[in-house]
GROMACS .gro file of C-alpha atoms in nm:
model
  421
    1MET     CA    1  -0.053  -0.025  -0.012
    2GLU     CA    2   0.088   0.390  -0.069
    3ASN     CA    3   0.275   0.520   0.215
    4ILE     CA    4   0.036   0.796   0.455
    5LEU     CA    5   0.360   0.927   0.656
    6LEU     CA    6   0.725   0.875   0.474
    7ARG     CA    7   0.593   0.999   0.183
    8GLU     CA    8   0.891   1.130  -0.020
    9LYS     CA    9   0.976   1.423  -0.168
   10VAL     CA   10   0.716   1.620   0.063
   11ALA     CA   11   1.040   1.778   0.297
   12ASP     CA   12   0.907   2.211   0.197
   13LEU     CA   13   0.588   2.339   0.163
   14GLN     CA   14   0.628   2.387  -0.202
   15SER     CA   15   0.619   2.014  -0.287
   16TYR     CA   16   0.381   1.920   0.011
   17PHE     CA   17   0.107   2.172  -0.140
   18ALA     CA   18   0.177   2.039  -0.475
   19CYS     CA   19   0.060   1.649  -0.362
   20GLY     CA   20  -0.217   1.799  -0.226
   21GLY     CA   21  -0.109   1.976   0.129
   22TYR     CA   22  -0.358   2.156   0.312
   23ARG     CA   23  -0.699   2.043   0.140
   24ALA     CA   24  -0.781   1.805   0.451
   25LEU     CA   25  -0.726   2.165   0.718
   26LYS     CA   26  -1.005   2.337   0.432
   27LYS     CA   27  -1.218   2.036   0.473
   28ALA     CA   28  -1.158   2.105   0.838
   29LEU     CA   29  -1.270   2.406   0.853
   30ALA     CA   30  -1.617   2.386   0.658
   31LEU     CA   31  -1.716   2.158   0.934
   32LYS     CA   32  -1.796   2.192   1.286
   33PRO     CA   33  -1.505   2.138   1.582
   34ALA     CA   34  -1.780   1.803   1.686
   35GLU     CA   35  -1.783   1.693   1.322
   36VAL     CA   36  -1.376   1.651   1.284
   37ILE     CA   37  -1.308   1.475   1.672
   38GLU     CA   38  -1.644   1.252   1.560
   39GLU     CA   39  -1.423   1.171   1.177
   40VAL     CA   40  -1.078   1.098   1.415
   41LYS     CA   41  -1.286   0.896   1.618
   42LYS     CA   42  -1.445   0.670   1.334
   43SER     CA   43  -1.114   0.607   1.220
   44GLY     CA   44  -0.959   0.437   1.561
   45LEU     CA   45  -0.617   0.625   1.581
   46ARG     CA   46  -0.463   0.565   1.863
   47GLY     CA   47  -0.180   0.716   1.984
   48ARG     CA   48   0.139   0.685   1.838
   49GLY     CA   49   0.377   0.720   2.104
   50GLY     CA   50   0.349   0.466   2.321
   51ALA     CA   51   0.045   0.429   2.548
   52GLY     CA   52  -0.179   0.365   2.214
   53PHE     CA   53  -0.512   0.544   2.390
   54PRO     CA   54  -0.804   0.697   2.149
   55ALA     CA   55  -0.665   1.025   2.025
   56GLY     CA   56  -1.038   1.098   1.921
   57LEU     CA   57  -1.144   0.994   2.255
   58LYS     CA   58  -0.871   1.190   2.411
   59TRP     CA   59  -0.952   1.551   2.233
   60SER     CA   60  -1.375   1.508   2.331
   61PHE     CA   61  -1.238   1.511   2.702
   62ILE     CA   62  -1.164   1.896   2.678
   63PRO     CA   63  -1.474   2.034   2.878
   64LYS     CA   64  -1.731   2.238   2.569
   65ASP     CA   65  -1.791   2.525   2.871
   66ALA     CA   66  -1.401   2.566   3.030
   67PRO     CA   67  -1.323   2.898   3.034
   68GLY     CA   68  -1.040   3.109   2.942
   69PRO     CA   69  -0.767   2.942   2.679
   70ARG     CA   70  -0.688   2.611   2.551
   71TYR     CA   71  -0.368   2.439   2.390
   72LEU     CA   72  -0.255   2.197   2.212
   73VAL     CA   73   0.111   2.027   2.251
   74CYS     CA   74   0.272   1.799   2.056
   75ASN     CA   75   0.535   1.519   2.245
   76ALA     CA   76   0.848   1.506   1.990
   77ASP     CA   77   1.088   1.416   2.218
   78GLU     CA   78   1.151   1.116   2.113
   79GLY     CA   79   1.398   0.964   2.419
   80GLU     CA   80   1.325   0.563   2.406
   81PRO     CA   81   1.636   0.401   2.298
   82GLY     CA   82   1.559   0.197   1.988
   83THR     CA   83   1.323   0.446   1.847
   84PHE     CA   84   1.360   0.680   1.592
   85LYS     CA   85   1.051   0.706   1.383
   86ASP     CA   86   0.933   1.027   1.491
   87ARG     CA   87   1.280   1.231   1.381
   88GLU     CA   88   1.274   1.105   1.016
   89LEU     CA   89   0.908   1.207   1.044
   90MET     CA   90   0.998   1.535   1.110
   91LEU     CA   91   1.247   1.507   0.864
   92LYS     CA   92   1.060   1.432   0.560
   93ASN     CA   93   0.695   1.555   0.633
   94PRO     CA   94   0.693   1.827   0.889
   95HIS     CA   95   0.392   1.982   0.683
   96ALA     CA   96   0.177   1.663   0.805
   97LEU     CA   97   0.285   1.748   1.141
   98ILE     CA   98   0.193   2.101   1.088
   99GLU     CA   99  -0.120   2.091   0.906
  100GLY     CA  100  -0.208   1.802   1.202
  101MET     CA  101  -0.216   2.017   1.464
  102ALA     CA  102  -0.364   2.276   1.302
  103ILE     CA  103  -0.690   2.063   1.266
  104ALA     CA  104  -0.660   1.941   1.595
  105ALA     CA  105  -0.635   2.282   1.702
  106TYR     CA  106  -0.967   2.342   1.535
  107ALA     CA  107  -1.112   2.052   1.695
  108ILE     CA  108  -1.048   2.146   2.054
  109GLY     CA  109  -1.058   2.513   2.011
  110ALA     CA  110  -0.660   2.623   2.065
  111GLU     CA  111  -0.554   2.864   1.943
  112THR     CA  112  -0.257   2.834   2.077
  113GLY     CA  113   0.016   2.514   1.965
  114TYR     CA  114   0.381   2.376   2.114
  115ILE     CA  115   0.581   2.130   1.942
  116TYR     CA  116   0.809   2.010   2.263
  117ILE     CA  117   1.098   1.877   2.027
  118ARG     CA  118   1.425   1.722   2.214
  119GLY     CA  119   1.644   1.972   2.206
  120GLU     CA  120   1.928   1.743   2.051
  121PHE     CA  121   1.749   1.740   1.725
  122THR     CA  122   1.935   2.003   1.583
  123ALA     CA  123   1.841   1.945   1.190
  124GLU     CA  124   1.447   1.889   1.260
  125CYS     CA  125   1.480   2.222   1.471
  126ALA     CA  126   1.593   2.394   1.178
  127LEU     CA  127   1.322   2.237   0.957
  128LEU     CA  128   1.065   2.282   1.160
  129GLU     CA  129   1.141   2.629   1.195
  130ARG     CA  130   1.134   2.703   0.836
  131GLU     CA  131   0.821   2.526   0.774
  132ILE     CA  132   0.672   2.614   1.037
  133ALA     CA  133   0.771   3.016   0.941
  134SER     CA  134   0.630   2.917   0.509
  135ALA     CA  135   0.284   2.740   0.653
  136ARG     CA  136   0.183   3.117   0.847
  137ALA     CA  137   0.325   3.326   0.514
  138LYS     CA  138   0.129   3.122   0.324
  139GLY     CA  139  -0.219   3.140   0.608
  140PHE     CA  140  -0.218   2.763   0.736
  141ILE     CA  141  -0.140   2.922   1.066
  142GLY     CA  142  -0.127   3.219   1.253
  143ARG     CA  143  -0.443   3.453   1.252
  144ASN     CA  144  -0.712   3.473   1.042
  145ILE     CA  145  -0.576   3.081   0.936
  146LEU     CA  146  -0.731   3.099   0.533
  147GLY     CA  147  -0.989   3.365   0.611
  148SER     CA  148  -1.167   3.094   0.782
  149GLY     CA  149  -1.146   3.346   1.121
  150ILE     CA  150  -0.950   3.144   1.302
  151ASN     CA  151  -0.701   3.183   1.491
  152PHE     CA  152  -0.394   2.921   1.581
  153GLU     CA  153  -0.012   3.005   1.638
  154LEU     CA  154   0.241   2.725   1.613
  155HIS     CA  155   0.564   2.717   1.893
  156LEU     CA  156   0.878   2.512   1.861
  157HIS     CA  157   0.998   2.485   2.193
  158ARG     CA  158   1.333   2.282   2.222
  159GLY     CA  159   1.373   2.068   2.545
  160ALA     CA  160   1.683   1.974   2.736
  161GLY     CA  161   1.781   1.601   2.680
  162ALA     CA  162   1.588   1.454   2.933
  163TYR     CA  163   1.361   1.163   2.894
  164ILE     CA  164   1.141   1.215   3.173
  165CYS     CA  165   0.998   1.501   2.997
  166GLY     CA  166   0.838   1.249   2.752
  167GLU     CA  167   0.613   1.174   2.983
  168GLU     CA  168   0.339   1.439   2.900
  169THR     CA  169   0.283   1.605   3.248
  170ALA     CA  170   0.670   1.623   3.303
  171LEU     CA  171   0.677   1.812   2.934
  172LEU     CA  172   0.391   2.029   3.028
  173GLU     CA  173   0.617   2.142   3.315
  174SER     CA  174   0.939   2.185   3.147
  175LEU     CA  175   0.711   2.364   2.895
  176GLU     CA  176   0.671   2.621   3.197
  177GLY     CA  177   0.998   2.636   3.261
  178PHE     CA  178   1.019   2.413   3.569
  179LYS     CA  179   1.199   2.148   3.685
  180GLY     CA  180   1.061   1.837   3.415
  181GLN     CA  181   0.913   1.566   3.713
  182PRO     CA  182   0.556   1.428   3.651
  183ARG     CA  183   0.251   1.529   3.829
  184LEU     CA  184   0.027   1.350   4.001
  185LYS     CA  185  -0.296   1.286   3.791
  186PRO     CA  186  -0.602   1.361   3.847
  187PRO     CA  187  -0.629   1.661   3.702
  188PHE     CA  188  -0.536   1.525   3.415
  189PRO     CA  189  -0.392   1.745   3.125
  190ALA     CA  190  -0.794   1.745   2.937
  191VAL     CA  191  -0.908   1.934   3.267
  192LYS     CA  192  -0.550   2.120   3.405
  193GLY     CA  193  -0.307   2.113   3.128
  194LEU     CA  194  -0.059   2.342   3.039
  195PHE     CA  195  -0.074   2.768   3.202
  196ALA     CA  196  -0.384   2.502   3.439
  197SER     CA  197  -0.606   2.552   3.162
  198PRO     CA  198  -0.772   2.227   2.910
  199THR     CA  199  -0.451   2.116   2.656
  200VAL     CA  200  -0.441   1.767   2.459
  201ILE     CA  201  -0.124   1.640   2.411
  202ASN     CA  202  -0.042   1.420   2.138
  203ASN     CA  203   0.250   1.249   1.942
  204VAL     CA  204   0.404   1.328   1.613
  205GLU     CA  205   0.286   1.016   1.471
  206THR     CA  206  -0.031   1.064   1.587
  207LEU     CA  207  -0.117   1.418   1.489
  208ALA     CA  208   0.109   1.361   1.125
  209ALA     CA  209  -0.233   1.081   1.069
  210VAL     CA  210  -0.448   1.343   1.103
  211PRO     CA  211  -0.442   1.525   0.751
  212ALA     CA  212  -0.502   1.203   0.551
  213ILE     CA  213  -0.798   1.125   0.812
  214LEU     CA  214  -0.988   1.395   0.726
  215GLU     CA  215  -0.878   1.450   0.384
  216LYS     CA  216  -0.998   1.053   0.251
  217GLY     CA  217  -1.218   0.952   0.583
  218GLY     CA  218  -1.212   0.798   0.921
  219GLU     CA  219  -1.425   0.477   0.763
  220TRP     CA  220  -1.091   0.428   0.529
  221TYR     CA  221  -0.877   0.453   0.751
  222ALA     CA  222  -0.987   0.245   0.980
  223ALA     CA  223  -0.962  -0.027   0.716
  224ILE     CA  224  -0.641  -0.047   0.740
  225GLY     CA  225  -0.486  -0.263   0.998
  226THR     CA  226  -0.630  -0.464   1.200
  227GLY     CA  227  -0.948  -0.469   1.506
  228LYS     CA  228  -0.904  -0.203   1.705
  229SER     CA  229  -0.532  -0.142   1.566
  230THR     CA  230  -0.653   0.048   1.228
  231GLY     CA  231  -0.408   0.206   1.025
  232THR     CA  232  -0.081   0.192   0.968
  233LYS     CA  233   0.229   0.242   1.194
  234LEU     CA  234   0.610   0.347   1.181
  235PHE     CA  235   0.841   0.067   1.327
  236SER     CA  236   1.212   0.158   1.383
  237VAL     CA  237   1.385  -0.092   1.366
  238SER     CA  238   1.791  -0.137   1.440
  239GLY     CA  239   2.057  -0.456   1.532
  240PRO     CA  240   2.175  -0.708   1.326
  241VAL     CA  241   1.915  -0.674   1.003
  242ASN     CA  242   2.008  -0.631   0.615
  243LYS     CA  243   1.879  -0.294   0.587
  244PRO     CA  244   1.747  -0.101   0.905
  245GLY     CA  245   1.537   0.182   0.917
  246VAL     CA  246   1.202   0.300   0.971
  247TYR     CA  247   0.914   0.157   0.789
  248GLU     CA  248   0.585   0.267   0.711
  249LEU     CA  249   0.309  -0.047   0.710
  250PRO     CA  250  -0.017  -0.170   0.874
  251LEU     CA  251  -0.054  -0.276   1.167
  252GLY     CA  252  -0.139  -0.630   1.176
  253VAL     CA  253   0.187  -0.679   0.983
  254THR     CA  254   0.328  -0.994   1.083
  255PHE     CA  255   0.740  -0.950   1.258
  256ARG     CA  256   0.833  -1.221   0.985
  257ASP     CA  257   0.759  -0.963   0.714
  258LEU     CA  258   0.846  -0.722   0.883
  259LEU     CA  259   1.206  -0.888   0.904
  260GLU     CA  260   1.249  -1.080   0.542
  261LYS     CA  261   1.026  -0.907   0.330
  262ASN     CA  262   1.084  -0.469   0.475
  263CYS     CA  263   1.454  -0.516   0.664
  264GLY     CA  264   1.691  -0.807   0.414
  265GLY     CA  265   1.621  -1.028   0.704
  266MET     CA  266   1.893  -1.090   0.950
  267ARG     CA  267   2.292  -1.035   0.844
  268GLU     CA  268   2.487  -1.337   0.690
  269GLY     CA  269   2.579  -1.539   1.030
  270THR     CA  270   2.372  -1.411   1.221
  271ARG     CA  271   2.047  -1.624   1.350
  272LEU     CA  272   1.760  -1.439   1.615
  273LYS     CA  273   1.761  -1.521   1.938
  274ALA     CA  274   1.546  -1.264   2.105
  275VAL     CA  275   1.322  -0.883   1.955
  276ILE     CA  276   1.209  -0.609   2.220
  277PRO     CA  277   0.896  -0.535   1.963
  278GLY     CA  278   0.844  -0.194   2.098
  279GLY     CA  279   1.083   0.026   2.214
  280SER     CA  280   1.315  -0.073   2.561
  281SER     CA  281   1.124  -0.005   2.779
  282THR     CA  282   0.895  -0.323   2.652
  283PRO     CA  283   0.898  -0.669   2.773
  284VAL     CA  284   1.148  -0.893   2.530
  285LEU     CA  285   0.997  -1.188   2.322
  286THR     CA  286   1.204  -1.503   2.237
  287ALA     CA  287   1.303  -1.598   1.858
  288GLU     CA  288   1.039  -1.838   1.887
  289GLU     CA  289   0.742  -1.569   2.020
  290ALA     CA  290   0.868  -1.335   1.747
  291TRP     CA  291   0.833  -1.579   1.428
  292ALA     CA  292   0.515  -1.642   1.523
  293VAL     CA  293   0.379  -1.250   1.653
  294LYS     CA  294   0.154  -1.045   1.481
  295LEU     CA  295   0.244  -0.652   1.511
  296ASP     CA  296  -0.062  -0.449   1.672
  297TYR     CA  297  -0.199  -0.358   1.998
  298GLU     CA  298  -0.383  -0.688   2.063
  299SER     CA  299  -0.161  -0.921   1.989
  300LEU     CA  300   0.194  -0.833   2.127
  301ALA     CA  301  -0.035  -0.817   2.446
  302THR     CA  302  -0.146  -1.155   2.396
  303ALA     CA  303   0.222  -1.210   2.351
  304GLY     CA  304   0.321  -1.085   2.706
  305SER     CA  305   0.490  -0.790   2.510
  306MET     CA  306   0.347  -0.417   2.408
  307LEU     CA  307   0.324  -0.256   2.043
  308GLY     CA  308   0.460   0.085   2.260
  309SER     CA  309   0.660   0.308   2.041
  310GLY     CA  310   0.739   0.072   1.738
  311GLY     CA  311   1.130  -0.011   1.840
  312VAL     CA  312   1.161  -0.315   1.669
  313ILE     CA  313   1.483  -0.405   1.893
  314VAL     CA  314   1.663  -0.697   1.708
  315ILE     CA  315   1.879  -0.956   1.896
  316GLU     CA  316   2.133  -1.188   1.734
  317GLU     CA  317   2.259  -1.525   1.868
  318GLY     CA  318   2.533  -1.489   2.126
  319ARG     CA  319   2.430  -1.178   2.278
  320CYS     CA  320   2.480  -1.151   2.633
  321MET     CA  321   2.129  -1.124   2.788
  322VAL     CA  322   2.293  -0.991   3.130
  323LYS     CA  323   2.481  -0.711   2.997
  324LEU     CA  324   2.215  -0.615   2.735
  325LEU     CA  325   1.974  -0.587   3.063
  326GLN     CA  326   2.260  -0.430   3.261
  327VAL     CA  327   2.287  -0.137   2.953
  328LEU     CA  328   1.918  -0.088   2.952
  329ALA     CA  329   1.869  -0.033   3.408
  330ARG     CA  330   2.201   0.238   3.352
  331PHE     CA  331   2.009   0.474   3.138
  332TYR     CA  332   1.695   0.375   3.334
  333HIS     CA  333   1.814   0.442   3.670
  334HIS     CA  334   1.996   0.794   3.542
  335GLU     CA  335   1.673   0.931   3.399
  336SER     CA  336   1.472   0.836   3.702
  337CYS     CA  337   1.361   1.197   3.798
  338GLY     CA  338   1.387   1.007   4.151
  339GLN     CA  339   1.128   1.185   4.301
  340CYS     CA  340   0.985   0.863   4.363
  341THR     CA  341   1.150   0.604   4.634
  342PRO     CA  342   1.065   0.286   4.435
  343CYS     CA  343   1.181   0.474   4.073
  344ARG     CA  344   1.465   0.634   4.266
  345GLU     CA  345   1.596   0.342   4.481
  346GLY     CA  346   1.478   0.049   4.278
  347CYS     CA  347   1.627   0.129   3.962
  348GLY     CA  348   1.948   0.220   4.117
  349TRP     CA  349   1.926  -0.140   4.272
  350ILE     CA  350   1.825  -0.278   3.982
  351GLU     CA  351   2.200  -0.175   3.832
  352LYS     CA  352   2.361  -0.247   4.108
  353LEU     CA  353   2.254  -0.648   4.120
  354LEU     CA  354   2.325  -0.630   3.682
  355ASN     CA  355   2.667  -0.425   3.773
  356ARG     CA  356   2.782  -0.711   4.020
  357LEU     CA  357   2.620  -1.008   3.807
  358GLU     CA  358   2.796  -0.850   3.483
  359ALA     CA  359   3.162  -0.828   3.701
  360GLY     CA  360   3.137  -1.235   3.814
  361ARG     CA  361   3.072  -1.136   4.196
  362GLY     CA  362   2.693  -1.189   4.164
  363THR     CA  363   2.525  -1.478   4.316
  364LYS     CA  364   2.200  -1.660   4.231
  365LYS     CA  365   1.955  -1.507   4.561
  366ASP     CA  366   2.092  -1.151   4.333
  367ILE     CA  367   1.880  -1.284   4.043
  368ASP     CA  368   1.557  -1.325   4.296
  369THR     CA  369   1.624  -0.996   4.377
  370LEU     CA  370   1.576  -0.881   4.044
  371VAL     CA  371   1.307  -0.963   4.010
  372SER     CA  372   1.126  -0.903   4.373
  373VAL     CA  373   1.259  -0.514   4.328
  374ALA     CA  374   1.084  -0.503   4.014
  375GLU     CA  375   0.813  -0.705   4.118
  376GLY     CA  376   0.791  -0.437   4.396
  377MET     CA  377   0.759  -0.105   4.127
  378LEU     CA  378   0.516  -0.218   3.898
  379GLY     CA  379   0.192   0.010   3.920
  380ARG     CA  380   0.360   0.230   4.219
  381THR     CA  381   0.474   0.539   4.096
  382ILE     CA  382   0.332   0.861   3.962
  383CYS     CA  383   0.437   0.787   3.578
  384PRO     CA  384   0.537   0.425   3.388
  385LEU     CA  385   0.932   0.527   3.400
  386ALA     CA  386   0.975   0.251   3.737
  387ASP     CA  387   0.743  -0.001   3.518
  388ALA     CA  388   0.934   0.089   3.209
  389MET     CA  389   1.250  -0.039   3.437
  390ALA     CA  390   1.065  -0.342   3.553
  391MET     CA  391   0.931  -0.489   3.286
  392PRO     CA  392   1.224  -0.582   3.098
  393VAL     CA  393   1.395  -0.700   3.398
  394ILE     CA  394   1.118  -0.965   3.463
  395SER     CA  395   1.098  -1.065   3.114
  396PHE     CA  396   1.491  -1.086   3.074
  397VAL     CA  397   1.485  -1.309   3.401
  398LYS     CA  398   1.221  -1.488   3.279
  399LYS     CA  399   1.328  -1.623   2.936
  400PHE     CA  400   1.674  -1.603   2.927
  401ARG     CA  401   1.734  -1.664   3.339
  402SER     CA  402   2.018  -1.982   3.213
  403GLU     CA  403   2.204  -1.664   3.121
  404PHE     CA  404   2.178  -1.538   3.481
  405GLU     CA  405   2.254  -1.809   3.624
  406ALA     CA  406   2.574  -1.900   3.477
  407HIS     CA  407   2.690  -1.553   3.553
  408ALA     CA  408   2.629  -1.625   3.913
  409ALA     CA  409   2.819  -1.994   3.903
  410GLY     CA  410   3.089  -1.702   3.741
  411ASN     CA  411   3.061  -1.756   3.395
  412TYR     CA  412   3.031  -1.444   3.352
  413CYS     CA  413   3.116  -1.211   3.041
  414PRO     CA  414   3.500  -1.016   3.096
  415PRO     CA  415   3.484  -0.630   2.975
  416ASP     CA  416   3.462  -0.601   2.586
  417ALA     CA  417   3.419  -0.954   2.574
  418PRO     CA  418   3.132  -1.255   2.407
  419VAL     CA  419   2.949  -1.406   2.623
  420LYS     CA  420   3.107  -1.776   2.749
  421ARG     CA  421   2.856  -2.048   2.535
   0.00000   0.00000   0.00000
């Protein structure tokens, strides 16, 4: 099928407009805001940042009679290890995001929008600044867009590279100029978000899908994919495959098809050992599980993992799972904001245990402690960062326990050396 998001040669306004860009915005402005929301609901579009919450339903949560301003925020702070699809989308098709935000803002009654982008994305920032200015000059954003009497001003805000600011309420705190720490909920952002006003926060990929939905209809989009997993998904594929990169495919595609038909299979001399299917925070699948799974929300949940951000990390035979988990633990320990005790202490404890096992100083009891600490973190913090550490720990130990036990028995991996077999 033809790509909806990763289209070729539409990185500037002229080429985007020549391919039918901003027709969806014109169509949306001829509808009532509630009709726009209903069309997105019909599409079944779910948040592509990881949570998978229905986008149209989220928009409908904005109180209809709330006084004062409303805000639309795009979460472009892509920091999940193994995930790099949003930055690719912003580079290749920035106006899909800009147009999608203009449509979403009209639907919820927001006159101001922010793209909160990871500060390290220098090329993406420069391109978006240029293309936002181009869209403003042509009347697609700004005051009285397309002569409709509707106003929507869009701003780009660079973050400082904190993974925790990918969590929507920590993002809002940072956007307001405070330390990026998650807020207690309720109240939810739809009621009290940015500057204590009703706010919708969506991911880049989610908002970029909106123009196609408005142009071709929610039912058209819902016919792509499978079941409750409608539309296409961007998959970031990394690891020892012949063609790593970002692929746009209908939800429900098999992992086998993604790997063999799109990525060209495993590199010569390697065999599949395991797959992390949705970014580093999702539970790992064995090769046997991965070959049989479909890549959609429901199928991956049934398999014991999650679609998450669509960051597919391919792991080959010979890789030490203890070492890989140690690398993940170092990341999550470093990125924990420290606000919640189970996360602050749990991430550090897990990293220390894995450092000990990896160095050959661990014991079999340490393996059980790893799982116990992780289980004690699940669901006990303000935001999901603790769960993002705990879920990989539990799944790695459960599915590759023999490697952890080998480390505990002294058969460990010396630094920069392959695992003993």
